[in-house]
Coordinates of C-alpha atoms in Angstrom, one line a residue:
M1097 CA 0.0 0.0 0.0
A1098 CA 1.2 3.3 -1.1
K1099 CA 2.4 5.6 1.7
Q1100 CA 0.0 8.6 2.4
N1101 CA 1.2 12.2 1.8
V1102 CA 0.1 15.2 4.4
S1103 CA -2.8 16.2 2.1
E1104 CA -4.2 12.9 2.0
Q1105 CA -3.8 12.2 5.8
F1106 CA -5.5 15.6 6.0
V1107 CA -8.8 14.8 3.8
D1108 CA -8.9 11.6 5.6
I1109 CA -9.0 12.8 9.1
L1110 CA -11.6 15.6 7.9
V1111 CA -13.9 12.9 6.5
R1112 CA -13.4 11.2 9.9
A1113 CA -14.9 14.3 11.6
G1114 CA -18.0 14.0 9.2
V1115 CA -17.0 16.6 6.3
K1116 CA -18.8 15.8 3.5
R1117 CA -17.7 18.7 1.0
L1118 CA -15.0 21.4 1.1
Y1119 CA -15.8 24.8 -0.4
G1120 CA -13.3 26.9 -2.1
V1121 CA -11.2 27.9 -5.3
V1122 CA -8.5 26.0 -6.3
G1123 CA -4.9 27.4 -6.9
D1124 CA -1.1 26.7 -6.1
S1125 CA -0.4 25.7 -2.8
L1126 CA -4.0 24.4 -2.4
N1127 CA -3.8 21.9 -5.2
P1128 CA -2.5 18.9 -3.2
V1129 CA -5.3 19.0 -1.0
V1130 CA -7.7 19.4 -4.0
D1131 CA -6.0 16.6 -5.7
A1132 CA -6.2 14.5 -2.5
V1133 CA -10.1 15.4 -2.2
R1134 CA -10.5 14.6 -6.1
R1135 CA -9.3 10.9 -5.2
H1136 CA -11.2 10.2 -2.3
S1137 CA -14.7 8.9 -2.5
E1138 CA -16.4 10.2 0.6
V1139 CA -15.8 13.8 0.0
E1140 CA -16.6 16.2 -2.5
W1141 CA -14.9 19.7 -3.7
I1142 CA -17.2 22.6 -4.3
Q1143 CA -16.0 25.2 -6.7
V1144 CA -17.3 28.3 -6.0
R1145 CA -16.4 31.6 -7.8
H1146 CA -15.3 33.5 -4.4
E1147 CA -13.6 32.4 -1.3
E1148 CA -16.0 34.5 0.8
T1149 CA -18.9 32.2 -0.8
A1150 CA -16.9 29.5 0.5
A1151 CA -16.8 30.7 4.1
F1152 CA -20.4 31.6 4.2
A1153 CA -21.5 28.4 2.7
A1154 CA -19.5 26.4 4.9
G1155 CA -21.1 28.2 7.9
A1156 CA -24.5 27.7 6.8
E1157 CA -24.2 24.0 6.2
A1158 CA -22.8 23.7 9.8
Q1159 CA -25.6 25.8 11.2
I1160 CA -28.2 23.7 9.3
T1161 CA -26.6 20.3 9.9
G1162 CA -24.9 20.9 13.5
T1163 CA -21.8 19.1 12.2
L1164 CA -18.4 20.1 11.1
A1165 CA -18.4 21.7 7.6
A1166 CA -15.1 23.0 5.7
C1167 CA -13.8 25.3 3.2
A1168 CA -10.1 26.3 1.9
G1169 CA -8.2 29.2 0.2
S1170 CA -5.0 29.3 -1.5
C1171 CA -2.0 31.2 -0.3
G1172 CA -2.3 34.9 0.4
P1173 CA -5.3 36.6 -1.3
G1174 CA -7.2 33.4 -1.7
N1175 CA -7.4 32.2 1.8
L1176 CA -7.8 36.4 2.9
H1177 CA -11.0 36.1 0.8
L1178 CA -12.4 33.9 3.4
I1179 CA -12.2 36.2 6.2
N1180 CA -15.5 37.7 6.2
G1181 CA -17.6 34.4 6.3
L1182 CA -15.3 33.2 8.7
Y1183 CA -16.0 36.1 11.2
D1184 CA -19.7 35.4 10.3
A1185 CA -19.5 31.6 11.1
H1186 CA -17.4 32.4 14.2
R1187 CA -20.0 34.7 15.8
S1188 CA -22.8 32.3 14.9
M1189 CA -21.0 29.4 16.3
A1190 CA -21.3 27.4 13.5
P1191 CA -18.1 24.5 13.9
V1192 CA -16.0 25.1 10.8
L1193 CA -12.5 24.0 9.9
A1194 CA -10.8 26.4 7.4
L1195 CA -7.6 25.4 5.3
A1196 CA -5.4 28.4 4.5
S1197 CA -2.7 27.0 2.6
H1198 CA 0.5 29.2 2.5
I1199 CA 3.3 30.0 0.5
P1200 CA 6.4 27.8 0.4
S1201 CA 7.7 26.9 3.9
S1202 CA 11.4 28.3 2.8
E1203 CA 10.0 31.6 1.8
I1204 CA 8.1 32.4 4.8
G1205 CA 9.2 35.7 6.4
L1206 CA 11.0 37.0 3.0
G1207 CA 8.4 38.9 1.4
Y1208 CA 7.5 36.1 -1.2
F1209 CA 4.9 36.6 -3.9
Q1210 CA 1.4 36.6 -2.3
A1211 CA 2.7 36.3 1.4
T1212 CA 0.6 37.2 4.3
H1213 CA 0.5 36.0 7.7
P1214 CA -2.4 33.7 8.1
E1215 CA -1.8 32.8 11.8
L1216 CA -1.9 36.6 12.6
L1217 CA -4.9 37.4 10.0
F1218 CA -7.6 35.1 11.3
Q1219 CA -6.7 35.4 15.0
E1220 CA -9.9 37.3 16.0
C1221 CA -12.4 34.9 14.0
S1222 CA -11.3 31.6 15.6
H1223 CA -10.9 29.7 18.6
Y1224 CA -7.6 28.2 17.0
N1225 CA -5.4 29.4 14.6
E1226 CA -2.0 27.5 13.7
M1227 CA 0.5 26.5 11.1
I1228 CA 1.5 23.1 10.4
S1229 CA 5.4 23.8 9.7
N1230 CA 6.5 20.3 9.9
P1231 CA 4.7 17.0 8.7
Q1232 CA 5.6 15.5 12.2
Q1233 CA 2.9 17.9 13.7
M1234 CA 0.0 16.0 11.7
P1235 CA -2.5 14.6 12.4
R1236 CA -2.5 16.0 16.1
L1237 CA -2.6 19.5 14.7
L1238 CA -5.8 19.1 12.9
Q1239 CA -7.3 17.0 15.2
T1240 CA -7.1 19.6 17.7
A1241 CA -8.5 22.0 15.6
I1242 CA -11.5 19.8 14.9
Q1243 CA -12.0 19.8 18.9
H1244 CA -11.9 23.1 19.1
A1245 CA -14.3 24.1 16.5
I1246 CA -16.9 21.4 17.5
G1247 CA -16.2 21.7 21.3
R1248 CA -16.3 25.5 21.5
G1249 CA -18.9 26.2 18.5
G1250 CA -17.0 28.1 16.0
V1251 CA -14.1 28.2 13.6
S1252 CA -10.5 26.7 13.6
V1253 CA -8.1 27.8 11.1
V1254 CA -5.4 25.7 10.1
S1255 CA -2.8 27.0 7.4
M1256 CA -0.3 24.7 5.8
P1257 CA 2.5 25.8 3.1
G1258 CA 2.1 23.8 -0.5
D1259 CA 5.4 21.8 -0.2
I1260 CA 4.5 20.7 3.6
A1261 CA 1.1 19.5 1.9
S1262 CA 3.0 17.2 -0.8
Q1263 CA 5.6 15.6 1.8
P1264 CA 5.0 11.9 3.1
A1265 CA 2.9 11.9 6.2
P1266 CA 4.7 10.8 9.6
E1267 CA 5.3 7.4 10.3
K1268 CA 3.2 5.9 13.2
S1269 CA 1.4 9.1 13.6
I1270 CA -1.2 9.2 16.5
E1271 CA -4.8 9.2 15.5
H1272 CA -7.2 9.3 18.1
A1273 CA -11.1 9.2 18.5
L1274 CA -12.4 12.5 17.4
V1275 CA -15.0 14.7 19.3
T1276 CA -17.8 15.1 16.8
S1277 CA -20.6 16.4 19.3
R1278 CA -20.6 18.8 22.4
P1279 CA -21.8 17.7 25.7
T1280 CA -24.7 19.2 27.5
V1281 CA -24.0 21.4 30.7
R1282 CA -25.8 21.4 33.9
P1283 CA -25.5 24.1 36.5
G1284 CA -24.6 23.1 40.0
D1285 CA -27.3 22.6 42.3
E1286 CA -26.4 26.0 44.5
E1287 CA -27.1 27.9 41.1
I1288 CA -30.1 26.0 40.8
D1289 CA -31.2 26.9 44.2
K1290 CA -30.3 30.6 44.0
L1291 CA -32.4 31.0 40.7
C1292 CA -35.4 29.0 42.4
A1293 CA -35.7 31.3 45.2
M1294 CA -35.6 34.1 43.0
I1295 CA -38.5 33.0 40.8
D1296 CA -40.8 32.1 43.8
K1297 CA -40.1 35.4 45.2
A1298 CA -40.8 37.4 42.1
K1299 CA -44.3 38.4 41.2
R1300 CA -43.8 39.0 37.4
V1301 CA -41.4 36.8 35.7
T1302 CA -40.5 37.7 31.9
L1303 CA -38.4 35.2 29.8
F1304 CA -36.3 36.5 26.7
C1305 CA -35.0 33.8 24.6
G1306 CA -32.0 33.6 22.0
S1307 CA -30.6 31.1 19.9
G1308 CA -29.5 29.3 22.8
T1309 CA -33.1 27.8 23.3
A1310 CA -32.6 25.6 20.3
G1311 CA -33.7 22.1 20.9
A1312 CA -35.6 23.6 24.2
H1313 CA -39.1 24.5 23.0
A1314 CA -40.8 22.1 25.1
E1315 CA -39.1 23.0 28.4
V1316 CA -39.5 26.7 27.7
M1317 CA -43.1 26.4 27.4
E1318 CA -43.4 24.2 30.4
F1319 CA -41.4 26.6 32.7
A1320 CA -43.5 29.6 31.3
E1321 CA -46.7 27.9 32.2
R1322 CA -45.5 27.1 35.7
V1323 CA -44.5 30.6 36.6
K1324 CA -47.0 32.5 33.9
A1325 CA -44.4 34.3 32.3
P1326 CA -44.6 36.3 28.8
V1327 CA -42.2 35.0 26.5
G1328 CA -40.0 37.4 24.2
H1329 CA -37.4 36.7 21.9
A1330 CA -34.4 38.1 20.0
L1331 CA -34.1 37.8 16.2
R1332 CA -32.0 34.8 16.3
G1333 CA -34.5 33.1 18.9
K1334 CA -37.5 33.8 16.5
E1335 CA -37.0 30.2 14.7
W1336 CA -36.8 28.2 17.9
I1337 CA -39.3 29.9 20.3
Q1338 CA -42.1 31.5 18.6
Y1339 CA -44.1 28.8 17.2
D1340 CA -46.8 27.0 19.1
N1341 CA -46.1 29.7 21.9
P1342 CA -49.2 30.6 23.8
Y1343 CA -46.9 33.3 25.9
D1344 CA -45.4 34.9 23.0
V1345 CA -45.1 38.9 23.2
G1346 CA -42.8 39.1 20.2
M1347 CA -39.5 40.4 19.7
S1348 CA -37.3 43.1 21.2
G1349 CA -34.6 45.1 19.4
L1350 CA -34.4 47.7 16.5
L1351 CA -36.5 45.5 14.3
G1352 CA -38.7 44.7 17.0
Y1353 CA -42.7 44.3 17.4
G1354 CA -45.1 43.5 19.7
A1355 CA -44.9 44.0 23.9
A1356 CA -41.5 42.4 24.2
Y1357 CA -40.1 45.8 25.4
E1358 CA -42.9 46.2 27.7
A1359 CA -42.5 42.9 29.3
T1360 CA -39.2 43.0 29.8
H1361 CA -39.1 46.3 31.3
E1362 CA -42.3 45.9 33.6
C1363 CA -41.5 42.5 35.1
D1364 CA -39.7 41.8 38.6
L1365 CA -37.3 39.2 37.2
L1366 CA -36.1 39.1 33.6
I1367 CA -34.5 35.7 32.8
L1368 CA -32.2 35.8 29.7
L1369 CA -32.5 32.0 28.3
G1370 CA -29.4 31.5 25.7
T1371 CA -29.4 35.1 24.2
D1372 CA -26.3 37.2 23.5
F1373 CA -28.7 39.9 22.5
P1374 CA -26.3 43.1 21.8
Y1375 CA -28.4 45.9 22.1
N1376 CA -28.4 46.6 25.9
A1377 CA -30.4 50.0 25.2
F1378 CA -33.4 47.5 24.8
L1379 CA -32.6 46.0 28.1
P1380 CA -33.7 47.3 31.5
S1381 CA -31.8 48.7 34.2
D1382 CA -34.1 48.8 37.2
V1383 CA -35.3 45.0 37.4
K1384 CA -33.6 41.9 38.7
I1385 CA -31.8 39.9 35.7
V1386 CA -30.6 36.5 35.6
Q1387 CA -28.8 35.0 32.6
V1388 CA -28.4 31.3 31.4
D1389 CA -25.9 30.6 29.0
V1390 CA -23.6 27.5 28.0
R1391 CA -20.9 30.0 27.1
P1392 CA -19.6 31.6 30.2
E1393 CA -18.0 34.6 28.5
H1394 CA -21.6 35.9 27.6
L1395 CA -22.6 35.8 31.0
G1396 CA -23.2 39.8 31.9
R1397 CA -21.4 41.2 29.2
R1398 CA -24.6 43.2 28.0
S1399 CA -26.4 44.2 31.4
K1400 CA -25.5 44.2 35.2
L1401 CA -26.5 40.4 36.5
D1402 CA -28.3 39.8 39.9
L1403 CA -27.5 35.8 38.9
A1404 CA -25.3 34.2 36.3
V1405 CA -26.0 30.5 35.7
W1406 CA -23.7 28.4 33.5
G1407 CA -25.5 25.9 31.5
D1408 CA -27.5 24.8 28.8
V1409 CA -31.0 26.2 28.6
R1410 CA -32.7 22.7 28.1
E1411 CA -30.7 21.1 31.2
T1412 CA -31.2 24.1 33.2
L1413 CA -34.9 24.3 32.9
R1414 CA -35.3 20.5 33.4
C1415 CA -33.6 21.0 36.8
L1416 CA -35.2 23.9 37.7
T1417 CA -38.9 23.8 36.8
P1418 CA -39.7 21.2 39.2
R1419 CA -38.3 22.8 41.7
V1420 CA -40.2 26.4 41.6
K1421 CA -43.8 26.9 43.1
V1422 CA -46.5 27.1 40.6
K1423 CA -47.8 30.4 40.3
T1424 CA -51.4 31.1 39.7
D1425 CA -52.0 34.6 39.1
R1426 CA -51.7 35.2 35.6
K1427 CA -52.7 38.9 35.4
F1428 CA -49.2 40.2 34.1
L1429 CA -48.9 37.4 31.4
D1430 CA -52.5 38.2 30.5
R1431 CA -51.9 42.0 30.4
M1432 CA -48.7 41.5 28.2
L1433 CA -50.7 39.4 25.8
K1434 CA -53.4 41.8 25.2
K1435 CA -50.7 44.5 24.8
H1436 CA -49.0 42.5 22.2
A1437 CA -52.2 41.7 20.5
D1438 CA -53.0 45.6 20.5
A1439 CA -49.7 46.4 19.5
L1440 CA -49.8 44.3 16.2
E1441 CA -53.3 45.6 15.3
G1442 CA -51.7 49.0 15.1
V1443 CA -49.2 48.1 12.5
V1444 CA -50.9 45.4 10.6
K1445 CA -52.6 47.9 8.3
A1446 CA -49.2 49.0 7.1
Y1447 CA -49.0 46.1 4.5
T1448 CA -52.7 45.1 4.1
R1449 CA -53.9 48.8 2.5
K1450 CA -54.1 48.6 -1.2
V1451 CA -51.0 46.4 -1.5
E1452 CA -52.5 44.5 -4.1
K1453 CA -52.5 47.6 -6.7
H1454 CA -49.6 49.3 -5.1
V1455 CA -46.6 49.8 -7.8
P1456 CA -43.9 49.7 -7.1
I1457 CA -44.6 46.5 -5.1
H1458 CA -44.6 46.7 -1.0
P1459 CA -41.8 44.6 0.0
E1460 CA -44.1 43.5 2.7
Y1461 CA -46.7 42.3 0.5
V1462 CA -44.0 40.3 -1.2
A1463 CA -42.5 38.7 2.2
S1464 CA -46.0 37.8 3.0
V1465 CA -46.8 36.2 0.0
L1466 CA -43.4 34.1 0.2
D1467 CA -44.3 33.2 3.6
E1468 CA -47.6 31.8 2.7
I1469 CA -46.5 29.6 -0.2
A1470 CA -43.0 28.4 0.9
D1471 CA -42.7 24.7 2.2
E1472 CA -43.4 24.1 6.0
D1473 CA -39.8 23.1 6.1
A1474 CA -38.1 25.5 4.0
V1475 CA -34.8 26.9 4.6
F1476 CA -34.8 31.1 4.2
T1477 CA -31.4 32.7 3.9
V1478 CA -31.8 36.4 4.6
D1479 CA -29.3 39.4 3.7
T1480 CA -28.8 41.9 5.8
G1481 CA -30.3 45.3 5.8
M1482 CA -34.3 45.5 4.8
C1483 CA -34.4 41.7 4.1
N1484 CA -34.1 41.6 7.9
V1485 CA -36.8 43.6 8.6
W1486 CA -39.0 41.3 6.4
A1487 CA -38.1 38.0 7.6
A1488 CA -38.4 39.2 11.0
R1489 CA -41.8 40.3 10.6
Y1490 CA -43.3 38.1 8.3
L1491 CA -41.9 34.5 8.2
T1492 CA -43.7 32.2 10.3
P1493 CA -41.8 29.7 12.1
N1494 CA -43.3 26.2 13.0
G1495 CA -40.2 24.3 14.4
R1496 CA -39.4 22.8 11.0
R1497 CA -38.5 25.9 9.0
R1498 CA -35.0 27.6 9.3
V1499 CA -34.1 31.1 9.2
I1500 CA -30.4 31.9 8.4
G1501 CA -28.7 35.1 8.2
S1502 CA -25.7 37.3 9.1
F1503 CA -27.5 38.4 12.3
S1504 CA -24.6 38.6 14.8
H1505 CA -21.7 39.8 12.4
G1506 CA -24.1 41.9 10.0
S1507 CA -22.4 41.3 6.7
M1508 CA -23.9 42.1 3.3
A1509 CA -24.1 39.6 0.6
N1510 CA -24.8 36.7 2.9
A1511 CA -27.9 35.2 1.7
L1512 CA -26.9 33.8 -1.6
P1513 CA -23.8 31.8 -0.5
Q1514 CA -25.4 30.7 2.7
A1515 CA -28.2 29.3 0.4
I1516 CA -25.6 27.1 -1.4
G1517 CA -24.4 25.5 1.6
A1518 CA -27.8 25.2 2.8
Q1519 CA -28.8 23.3 -0.5
F1520 CA -26.0 21.1 -0.4
T1521 CA -27.2 19.5 2.7
D1522 CA -30.5 18.2 1.2
R1523 CA -31.1 18.7 -2.6
N1524 CA -35.0 17.9 -2.1
R1525 CA -35.3 20.4 0.8
Q1526 CA -36.8 24.1 -0.5
V1527 CA -33.8 26.7 0.0
V1528 CA -35.3 30.3 -0.6
S1529 CA -32.4 33.2 -0.6
M1530 CA -34.3 36.6 0.4
S1531 CA -31.7 38.7 -1.4
G1532 CA -31.8 42.6 -1.5
D1533 CA -30.2 43.9 -5.0
G1534 CA -27.0 45.3 -2.9
G1535 CA -26.2 42.2 -1.3
F1536 CA -27.1 40.1 -4.3
T1537 CA -24.7 41.9 -6.6
M1538 CA -21.9 42.1 -4.5
L1539 CA -21.4 38.1 -4.9
M1540 CA -23.4 37.7 -7.9
G1541 CA -20.7 35.8 -9.6
D1542 CA -21.9 32.8 -7.1
F1543 CA -25.4 32.7 -8.8
L1544 CA -23.3 30.7 -11.6
T1545 CA -22.4 28.1 -8.8
L1546 CA -26.0 27.5 -8.4
V1547 CA -26.1 26.8 -12.4
Q1548 CA -23.0 24.7 -12.2
Y1549 CA -24.1 22.5 -9.7
D1550 CA -27.9 22.5 -10.8
L1551 CA -28.8 23.6 -7.2
P1552 CA -32.7 24.3 -6.9
V1553 CA -31.9 27.4 -4.7
K1554 CA -34.8 29.9 -5.3
V1555 CA -33.8 33.5 -5.2
V1556 CA -36.1 36.0 -4.3
L1557 CA -34.5 39.2 -5.1
F1558 CA -36.3 42.4 -3.3
N1559 CA -35.0 45.3 -6.0
N1560 CA -35.7 48.4 -4.7
S1561 CA -32.5 49.9 -6.5
S1562 CA -31.1 51.0 -3.1
L1563 CA -29.2 50.2 0.0
G1564 CA -32.5 50.5 1.8
M1565 CA -31.4 50.2 5.5
V1566 CA -28.2 52.8 4.6
E1567 CA -30.6 55.2 3.5
L1568 CA -32.9 54.6 6.6
E1569 CA -29.8 55.1 8.7
M1570 CA -29.0 58.3 6.9
L1571 CA -32.6 59.8 7.3
V1572 CA -32.8 59.1 11.1
A1573 CA -29.2 60.6 11.6
G1574 CA -30.7 63.8 9.6
L1575 CA -28.6 63.2 6.5
P1576 CA -29.7 63.3 2.9
S1577 CA -28.9 60.2 1.3
F1578 CA -25.7 59.7 -0.8
G1579 CA -24.1 56.9 -2.5
T1580 CA -27.0 54.3 -1.9
T1581 CA -28.5 54.6 -5.4
N1582 CA -27.9 51.3 -7.5
K1583 CA -28.4 51.4 -11.5
N1584 CA -29.7 47.8 -12.0
P1585 CA -30.1 45.6 -14.9
D1586 CA -33.0 43.1 -15.6
F1587 CA -31.6 40.5 -13.1
A1588 CA -34.1 37.7 -14.6
S1589 CA -32.7 38.5 -18.1
I1590 CA -29.2 37.6 -16.5
A1591 CA -30.3 34.8 -14.9
R1592 CA -31.9 33.6 -17.8
A1593 CA -28.9 34.2 -19.8
A1594 CA -26.7 32.2 -17.3
G1595 CA -28.8 29.2 -17.9
A1596 CA -31.3 29.4 -14.8
Y1597 CA -34.9 30.3 -14.6
G1598 CA -35.4 34.0 -14.3
V1599 CA -38.8 36.3 -14.2
R1600 CA -39.3 39.7 -13.3
V1601 CA -42.3 40.9 -11.4
E1602 CA -43.1 44.6 -11.6
K1603 CA -47.1 44.3 -10.7
P1604 CA -48.5 42.7 -7.5
K1605 CA -50.9 40.7 -9.3
Q1606 CA -48.2 39.0 -11.0
L1607 CA -46.4 38.1 -8.0
E1608 CA -48.1 34.8 -6.6
G1609 CA -47.8 33.3 -9.8
A1610 CA -44.1 34.2 -10.3
L1611 CA -43.2 32.9 -7.2
K1612 CA -45.3 29.7 -7.6
D1613 CA -43.7 28.8 -11.3
A1614 CA -40.3 29.4 -9.9
F1615 CA -40.6 27.1 -6.9
K1616 CA -42.1 24.5 -9.3
H1617 CA -38.9 24.8 -11.3
K1618 CA -36.4 21.9 -10.5
G1619 CA -33.5 23.8 -11.0
P1620 CA -32.1 27.3 -9.7
A1621 CA -34.4 30.1 -10.2
L1622 CA -34.4 34.0 -9.5
V1623 CA -37.7 36.1 -9.2
D1624 CA -36.7 39.8 -9.5
V1625 CA -39.3 41.6 -7.7
V1626 CA -39.2 45.4 -8.4
T1627 CA -39.9 46.6 -4.7
D1628 CA -41.1 50.2 -3.2
P1629 CA -37.6 52.0 -2.1
N1630 CA -39.9 54.0 0.4
A1631 CA -41.8 51.1 1.8
L1632 CA -40.4 51.4 5.5
S1633 CA -41.9 54.5 7.5
I1634 CA -40.6 55.9 10.4
P1635 CA -42.4 56.8 13.8
P1636 CA -41.9 60.6 14.1
K1637 CA -40.9 60.9 17.6
I1638 CA -37.8 58.7 16.6
S1639 CA -34.4 61.1 17.2
A1640 CA -31.0 60.8 15.4
D1641 CA -29.5 59.0 18.6
M1642 CA -31.5 56.2 18.3
V1643 CA -30.3 54.4 15.4
T1644 CA -26.5 53.6 14.6
G1645 CA -26.1 51.1 11.9
F1646 CA -27.6 48.0 13.1
A1647 CA -27.1 48.5 16.6
L1648 CA -28.1 50.9 19.3
S1649 CA -31.6 52.3 20.3
A1650 CA -32.5 54.2 23.3
S1651 CA -36.1 53.9 22.8
K1652 CA -38.8 51.1 22.7
I1653 CA -40.1 53.1 19.4
V1654 CA -38.7 50.9 16.5
L1655 CA -39.2 50.8 12.8
D1656 CA -42.9 50.6 12.0
G1657 CA -44.5 48.4 9.6
G1658 CA -46.6 45.1 9.3
V1659 CA -46.4 42.0 11.3
G1660 CA -47.8 39.2 8.7
R1661 CA -49.5 35.9 10.1
M1662 CA -48.1 36.9 13.9
L1663 CA -51.1 39.0 14.5
Q1664 CA -53.1 35.7 14.0
M1665 CA -51.3 33.8 16.5
A1666 CA -51.4 37.1 18.8
R1667 CA -55.1 36.9 18.5
S1668 CA -55.3 33.2 19.0
N1669 CA -53.1 33.6 22.4
L1670 CA -55.5 36.5 23.4
R1671 CA -58.8 34.0 22.8
N1672 CA -57.3 31.5 25.0
V1673 CA -56.8 33.9 28.0
P1674 CA -59.2 32.9 30.8
R1675 CA -62.0 35.0 31.7
P1676 CA -63.5 35.8 35.0

């Protein structure tokens, strides 16, 4: 049997760790690894048009599957292109292994062609970032990188010079059993007892949930019923906690709606469950706050805590719920449910009034129709900017749908590449990219990746010929919009020229049929919807210091707009409120 080289051993270990595909762009120093992939039957090389797409796709795959995904870039500029997608994956806690191939080892530090220092460049967007400078470091270094990515939830970067990749793998190398899943973390009894005492003492408890409630829906609902707590959520918690939730009071934050703000500010005890919600201006400063999180570094970095609990949300609630006293007073919960329903009633008219005749088309209407006709297990990838608004307010979670975006990193151009990674995990599952024209054109070259692999991704393009969120920021800051207008082509024609299905929609009555036809198409499709750039209205009381980018706001008054089917859920919950 022929002796393995380092590249072959590298690929073998990735396969053992569960990696199914490697996203990237081939080139020079990376060629030995790509050739090893070519000759391996259990892993696939996915050729994208830009390495940033490779990293975004790997991050999305990891979020969909919960397992390790991988991407690669050639030396210098090639691996440097990975960095934005890796930042996003790392901040999303997606386990991703990135290979940053390097210049020849003999030339490092001598100003060689395409020289960079990946061990410095990727330091901030990874848990582990080391270089293989000698074959004897294999396979231990790669195994360590994999365990960091999986165990800590995030990115590991391994850089490797091309000449090292071609050398023979070491004799009698030590390969051990790999960690491929994370354990659960249970808080100690002392913390559980303290939290139990605080809950029993409080008259009004509110839960605020983030992505850390994934897999804990039943436990959160049982606990909320036991303590009669309204349940709000952050944007990343929406898909995990809003569905089948009779305690739902909406979302807080800049894109928030409903009564989540009131519920978090009018309680005696606020319990933050699995959320690293960054907008501390929306969190109260005069109520007791408890935070439960599996990552201890998240505890207390947004607000002053009265108790920090290190543990998984599900395991914590399993320990806690049987111990707390059952509360019978529903007055606070029922009042928040009514406020929530009333708040949604007040804004629902924003997307229902004459939308079927409005030209350019209301983007709210597009999102509402999309929500109605998309599959019950669809994966939505969402561009940063106004598409975040429409996804937050119109996509209805049900426990089977997934919504992925650059919700923590806030990058443009994430939706299309994330859709690529999501679709590769299951070609039979509906994947919809909610793209803005600004984000789509930034990485538009990778629409060709859909065509090349015949990936049936459906791109719904919200085409308002502007950077809508940036215009909004300028407006709120009292600045005239400048540099935000896009001169766009007919994107549907471009899609057809590329070999995909493409249709342009300019009138509301065309929309539903166009979406249904695109969804029926077996291959990639693009629906270019010309939308109203002035669709989002701003409440008159908002002031210049309330919005800075996507971050800070000092008020409960947020962007106005419709709320889709969430009003129906709020009405349903309100009907279930016991009457005296």
